[in-house]
XYZ file of C-alpha atoms in Angstrom:
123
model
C 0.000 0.000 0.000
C 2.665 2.309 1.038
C 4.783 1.805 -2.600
C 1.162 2.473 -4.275
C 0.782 5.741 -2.173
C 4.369 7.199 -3.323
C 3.652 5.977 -6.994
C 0.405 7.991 -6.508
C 2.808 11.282 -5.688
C 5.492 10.610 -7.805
C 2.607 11.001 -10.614
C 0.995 13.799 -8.837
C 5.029 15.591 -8.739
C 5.479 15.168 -12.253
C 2.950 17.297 -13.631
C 4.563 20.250 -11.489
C 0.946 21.410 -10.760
C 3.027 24.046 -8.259
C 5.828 25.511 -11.207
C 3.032 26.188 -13.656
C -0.950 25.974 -13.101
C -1.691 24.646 -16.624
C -4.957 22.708 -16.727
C -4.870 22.235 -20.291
C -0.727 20.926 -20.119
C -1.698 18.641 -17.611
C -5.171 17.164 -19.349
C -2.674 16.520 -22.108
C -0.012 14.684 -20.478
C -2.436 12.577 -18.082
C -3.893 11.579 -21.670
C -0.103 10.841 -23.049
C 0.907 8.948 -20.299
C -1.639 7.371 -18.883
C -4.788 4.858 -19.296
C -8.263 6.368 -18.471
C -8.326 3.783 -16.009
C -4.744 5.414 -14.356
C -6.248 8.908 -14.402
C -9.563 7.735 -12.538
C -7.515 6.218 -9.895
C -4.916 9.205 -9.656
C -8.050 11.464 -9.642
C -9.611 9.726 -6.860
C -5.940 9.201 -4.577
C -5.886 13.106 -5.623
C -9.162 13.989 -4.118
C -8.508 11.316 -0.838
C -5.784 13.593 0.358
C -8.066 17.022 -0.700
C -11.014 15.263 1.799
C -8.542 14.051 4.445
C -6.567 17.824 4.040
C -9.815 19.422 4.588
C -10.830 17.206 7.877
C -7.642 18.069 9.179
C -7.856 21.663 8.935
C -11.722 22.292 9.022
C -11.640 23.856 12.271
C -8.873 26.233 12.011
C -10.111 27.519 8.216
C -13.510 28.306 10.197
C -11.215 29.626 13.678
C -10.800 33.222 14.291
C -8.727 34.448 12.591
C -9.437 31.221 10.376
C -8.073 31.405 6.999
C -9.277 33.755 4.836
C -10.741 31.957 1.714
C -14.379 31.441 0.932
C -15.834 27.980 0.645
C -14.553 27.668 -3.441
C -11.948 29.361 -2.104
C -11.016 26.531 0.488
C -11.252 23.832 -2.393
C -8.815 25.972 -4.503
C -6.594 25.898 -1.673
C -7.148 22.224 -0.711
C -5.867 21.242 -4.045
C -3.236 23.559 -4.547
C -1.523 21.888 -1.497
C -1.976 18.459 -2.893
C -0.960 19.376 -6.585
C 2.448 20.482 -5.053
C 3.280 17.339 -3.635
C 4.088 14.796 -0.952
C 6.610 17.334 0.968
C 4.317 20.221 0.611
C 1.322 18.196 1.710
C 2.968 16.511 4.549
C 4.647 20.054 5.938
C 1.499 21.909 5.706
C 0.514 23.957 8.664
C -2.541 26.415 9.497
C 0.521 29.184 9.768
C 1.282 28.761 5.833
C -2.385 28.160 4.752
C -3.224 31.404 6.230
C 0.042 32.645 4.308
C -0.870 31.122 0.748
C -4.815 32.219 1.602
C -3.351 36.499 2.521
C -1.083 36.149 -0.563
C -3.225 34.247 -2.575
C -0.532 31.989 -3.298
C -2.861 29.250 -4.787
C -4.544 28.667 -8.316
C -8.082 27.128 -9.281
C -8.043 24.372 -9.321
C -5.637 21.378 -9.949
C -9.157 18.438 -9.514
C -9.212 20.365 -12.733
C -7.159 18.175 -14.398
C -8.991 15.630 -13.951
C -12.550 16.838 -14.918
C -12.405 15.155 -18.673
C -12.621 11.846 -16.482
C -15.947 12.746 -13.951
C -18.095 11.802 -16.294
C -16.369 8.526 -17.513
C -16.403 6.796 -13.642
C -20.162 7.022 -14.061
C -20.097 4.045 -16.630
């Protein structure tokens, strides 16, 4: 399980979601590189660590002084910590959310990437 999870970020790391917030780039190499069936299940590792990421922090985004994104807002910045990595997600504190949030340091929205497959898990 734990070689699966570090194949999941090595994938997630090579599409340098934090050096340049290309949705379009990204679509495209997913496509290149990968099965459908390899982009579902990135998609879905992707949006594990957004949910668990969220849970974590719920609290202090809500907190006074919280940090300072609306609800779309707290997505955005959900992802954006996940598209930047393993390191990035695993060193993530409510002191550097609140930074990113004040200096909007964060793009919409790397589950982006991903949309072309939504519809396709329905089948």
């Amino acid at each position: 399980m734990k070689n699966l999870e570090d194949n999941y970020w090595k994938q997630v790391e090579d599409l340098n979601w934090g050096k340049e917030h290309s949705i379009l780039r990204i679509e495209k190499e997913l496509k290149k590189n990968h099965t459908l069936s390899e982009c579902i299940q990135l998609d879905d590792f992707v949006q594990n660590k957004v949910r668990q990421l969220k849970r974590k922090f719920h609290n202090d985004w809500l907190d006074d002084p919280g940090i300072n994104v609306s609800d779309d807002g707290w997505d955005d910045l959900s992802n954006e910590v996940v598209g930047r990595g393993k390191k990035f997600y695993e060193n993530i504190t409510v002191k550097k959310l609140q930074e990113m949030a004040n200096n909007y340091d964060y793009c919409e929205n790397f589950s982006y990437c991903f949309q072309w497959t939504w519809d396709k898990k329905l089948i």
